[in-house]
JSON list of C-alpha atoms in Angstrom, two decimals:
[
{"chain": "I", "resi": 127, "resn": "UNK", "atom": "CA", "xyz": [23.10, 4.47, 6.37]},
{"chain": "I", "resi": 128, "resn": "UNK", "atom": "CA", "xyz": [20.52, 3.32, 3.85]},
{"chain": "I", "resi": 129, "resn": "UNK", "atom": "CA", "xyz": [21.79, 1.07, 1.10]},
{"chain": "I", "resi": 130, "resn": "UNK", "atom": "CA", "xyz": [20.74, 1.20, -2.52]},
{"chain": "I", "resi": 131, "resn": "UNK", "atom": "CA", "xyz": [21.15, -1.30, -5.35]},
{"chain": "I", "resi": 132, "resn": "UNK", "atom": "CA", "xyz": [21.99, 0.67, -8.47]},
{"chain": "I", "resi": 133, "resn": "UNK", "atom": "CA", "xyz": [24.34, 0.93, -11.45]},
{"chain": "I", "resi": 134, "resn": "UNK", "atom": "CA", "xyz": [27.95, 2.10, -11.47]},
{"chain": "I", "resi": 135, "resn": "UNK", "atom": "CA", "xyz": [29.18, 3.23, -14.90]},
{"chain": "I", "resi": 136, "resn": "UNK", "atom": "CA", "xyz": [32.41, 2.11, -16.58]},
{"chain": "I", "resi": 137, "resn": "UNK", "atom": "CA", "xyz": [33.68, 2.14, -20.15]},
{"chain": "I", "resi": 138, "resn": "UNK", "atom": "CA", "xyz": [34.38, 4.85, -22.65]},
{"chain": "I", "resi": 139, "resn": "UNK", "atom": "CA", "xyz": [32.25, 7.36, -24.44]},
{"chain": "I", "resi": 140, "resn": "UNK", "atom": "CA", "xyz": [29.50, 5.58, -26.41]},
{"chain": "I", "resi": 141, "resn": "UNK", "atom": "CA", "xyz": [30.75, 2.16, -25.15]},
{"chain": "I", "resi": 142, "resn": "UNK", "atom": "CA", "xyz": [29.37, 1.95, -21.59]},
{"chain": "I", "resi": 143, "resn": "UNK", "atom": "CA", "xyz": [29.10, -1.02, -19.31]},
{"chain": "I", "resi": 144, "resn": "UNK", "atom": "CA", "xyz": [27.74, -1.07, -15.81]},
{"chain": "I", "resi": 145, "resn": "UNK", "atom": "CA", "xyz": [28.17, -2.97, -12.58]},
{"chain": "I", "resi": 146, "resn": "UNK", "atom": "CA", "xyz": [25.19, -3.65, -10.38]},
{"chain": "I", "resi": 147, "resn": "UNK", "atom": "CA", "xyz": [26.35, -2.57, -6.94]},
{"chain": "I", "resi": 148, "resn": "UNK", "atom": "CA", "xyz": [25.17, -2.08, -3.39]},
{"chain": "I", "resi": 149, "resn": "UNK", "atom": "CA", "xyz": [26.13, 1.44, -2.35]},
{"chain": "I", "resi": 150, "resn": "UNK", "atom": "CA", "xyz": [25.24, 4.05, 0.26]},
{"chain": "I", "resi": 151, "resn": "UNK", "atom": "CA", "xyz": [22.27, 5.96, -1.11]},
{"chain": "I", "resi": 152, "resn": "UNK", "atom": "CA", "xyz": [24.01, 9.31, -0.58]},
{"chain": "I", "resi": 153, "resn": "UNK", "atom": "CA", "xyz": [27.23, 8.29, -2.38]},
{"chain": "I", "resi": 154, "resn": "UNK", "atom": "CA", "xyz": [28.01, 9.59, -5.89]},
{"chain": "I", "resi": 155, "resn": "UNK", "atom": "CA", "xyz": [27.24, 7.40, -8.91]},
{"chain": "I", "resi": 156, "resn": "UNK", "atom": "CA", "xyz": [30.81, 6.12, -9.27]},
{"chain": "I", "resi": 157, "resn": "UNK", "atom": "CA", "xyz": [31.68, 6.28, -5.57]},
{"chain": "I", "resi": 158, "resn": "UNK", "atom": "CA", "xyz": [32.92, 3.59, -3.25]},
{"chain": "I", "resi": 159, "resn": "UNK", "atom": "CA", "xyz": [30.68, 0.53, -3.19]},
{"chain": "I", "resi": 160, "resn": "UNK", "atom": "CA", "xyz": [29.77, -1.86, -0.42]},
{"chain": "I", "resi": 161, "resn": "UNK", "atom": "CA", "xyz": [29.45, -4.92, -2.68]},
{"chain": "I", "resi": 162, "resn": "UNK", "atom": "CA", "xyz": [29.25, -5.75, -6.38]},
{"chain": "I", "resi": 163, "resn": "UNK", "atom": "CA", "xyz": [26.42, -8.14, -7.18]},
{"chain": "I", "resi": 164, "resn": "UNK", "atom": "CA", "xyz": [26.45, -8.28, -10.98]},
{"chain": "I", "resi": 165, "resn": "UNK", "atom": "CA", "xyz": [26.98, -6.46, -14.25]},
{"chain": "I", "resi": 166, "resn": "UNK", "atom": "CA", "xyz": [25.08, -5.15, -17.26]},
{"chain": "I", "resi": 167, "resn": "UNK", "atom": "CA", "xyz": [26.66, -4.79, -20.71]},
{"chain": "I", "resi": 168, "resn": "UNK", "atom": "CA", "xyz": [24.06, -3.14, -22.99]},
{"chain": "I", "resi": 169, "resn": "UNK", "atom": "CA", "xyz": [26.22, -3.54, -26.12]},
{"chain": "I", "resi": 170, "resn": "UNK", "atom": "CA", "xyz": [26.83, -7.31, -25.78]},
{"chain": "I", "resi": 171, "resn": "UNK", "atom": "CA", "xyz": [24.69, -10.05, -27.29]},
{"chain": "I", "resi": 172, "resn": "UNK", "atom": "CA", "xyz": [21.29, -10.56, -25.67]},
{"chain": "I", "resi": 173, "resn": "UNK", "atom": "CA", "xyz": [22.31, -13.65, -23.65]},
{"chain": "I", "resi": 174, "resn": "UNK", "atom": "CA", "xyz": [25.50, -12.03, -22.26]},
{"chain": "I", "resi": 175, "resn": "UNK", "atom": "CA", "xyz": [24.06, -8.63, -21.31]},
{"chain": "I", "resi": 176, "resn": "UNK", "atom": "CA", "xyz": [22.95, -9.29, -17.74]},
{"chain": "I", "resi": 177, "resn": "UNK", "atom": "CA", "xyz": [24.71, -11.38, -15.08]},
{"chain": "I", "resi": 178, "resn": "UNK", "atom": "CA", "xyz": [23.96, -11.12, -11.36]},
{"chain": "I", "resi": 179, "resn": "UNK", "atom": "CA", "xyz": [24.01, -13.11, -8.13]},
{"chain": "I", "resi": 180, "resn": "UNK", "atom": "CA", "xyz": [20.38, -13.47, -7.08]},
{"chain": "I", "resi": 181, "resn": "UNK", "atom": "CA", "xyz": [21.25, -14.74, -3.59]},
{"chain": "I", "resi": 182, "resn": "UNK", "atom": "CA", "xyz": [23.31, -11.63, -2.79]},
{"chain": "I", "resi": 183, "resn": "UNK", "atom": "CA", "xyz": [20.59, -9.34, -4.11]},
{"chain": "I", "resi": 184, "resn": "UNK", "atom": "CA", "xyz": [17.96, -11.19, -2.07]},
{"chain": "I", "resi": 185, "resn": "UNK", "atom": "CA", "xyz": [20.05, -10.89, 1.11]},
{"chain": "I", "resi": 186, "resn": "UNK", "atom": "CA", "xyz": [20.50, -7.13, 0.60]},
{"chain": "I", "resi": 187, "resn": "UNK", "atom": "CA", "xyz": [16.78, -6.72, -0.01]},
{"chain": "I", "resi": 188, "resn": "UNK", "atom": "CA", "xyz": [16.13, -8.54, 3.27]},
{"chain": "I", "resi": 189, "resn": "UNK", "atom": "CA", "xyz": [18.48, -6.07, 4.99]},
{"chain": "I", "resi": 190, "resn": "UNK", "atom": "CA", "xyz": [16.40, -3.16, 3.66]},
{"chain": "I", "resi": 191, "resn": "UNK", "atom": "CA", "xyz": [18.27, -2.05, 0.53]},
{"chain": "I", "resi": 192, "resn": "UNK", "atom": "CA", "xyz": [16.23, -0.10, -2.02]},
{"chain": "I", "resi": 193, "resn": "UNK", "atom": "CA", "xyz": [16.42, -0.96, -5.73]},
{"chain": "I", "resi": 194, "resn": "UNK", "atom": "CA", "xyz": [16.69, 1.81, -8.33]},
{"chain": "I", "resi": 195, "resn": "UNK", "atom": "CA", "xyz": [14.12, 1.90, -11.13]},
{"chain": "I", "resi": 196, "resn": "UNK", "atom": "CA", "xyz": [16.75, 1.06, -13.76]},
{"chain": "I", "resi": 197, "resn": "UNK", "atom": "CA", "xyz": [18.04, -1.98, -11.88]},
{"chain": "I", "resi": 198, "resn": "UNK", "atom": "CA", "xyz": [14.46, -3.10, -11.24]},
{"chain": "I", "resi": 199, "resn": "UNK", "atom": "CA", "xyz": [13.85, -3.08, -15.00]},
{"chain": "I", "resi": 200, "resn": "UNK", "atom": "CA", "xyz": [17.07, -5.00, -15.68]},
{"chain": "I", "resi": 201, "resn": "UNK", "atom": "CA", "xyz": [16.20, -7.66, -13.10]},
{"chain": "I", "resi": 202, "resn": "UNK", "atom": "CA", "xyz": [12.68, -7.96, -14.51]},
{"chain": "I", "resi": 203, "resn": "UNK", "atom": "CA", "xyz": [14.18, -8.76, -17.93]},
{"chain": "I", "resi": 204, "resn": "UNK", "atom": "CA", "xyz": [15.70, -11.88, -16.33]},
{"chain": "I", "resi": 205, "resn": "UNK", "atom": "CA", "xyz": [12.42, -12.69, -14.51]},
{"chain": "I", "resi": 206, "resn": "UNK", "atom": "CA", "xyz": [13.93, -12.03, -11.07]},
{"chain": "I", "resi": 207, "resn": "UNK", "atom": "CA", "xyz": [11.10, -11.21, -8.65]},
{"chain": "I", "resi": 208, "resn": "UNK", "atom": "CA", "xyz": [11.87, -8.61, -6.02]},
{"chain": "I", "resi": 209, "resn": "UNK", "atom": "CA", "xyz": [9.30, -9.91, -3.64]}
]
């Protein structure tokens, strides 16, 4: 099983919010997750949009999890280096 750090969509039409999750890379977008490590609310104010646990993300990266391009961009907005 290869793990992936990507977004899981919630919310209604035109009012989305996302959780940053660790999930099996072959699982569907909204499938069962291994662990939730943060969230992203694109509609909120700039300072409340992105919240994540950097230690959990770092530990999953050490275990070999791959980061999606979208999550990589979100983490870069908060100046989180992937290594």
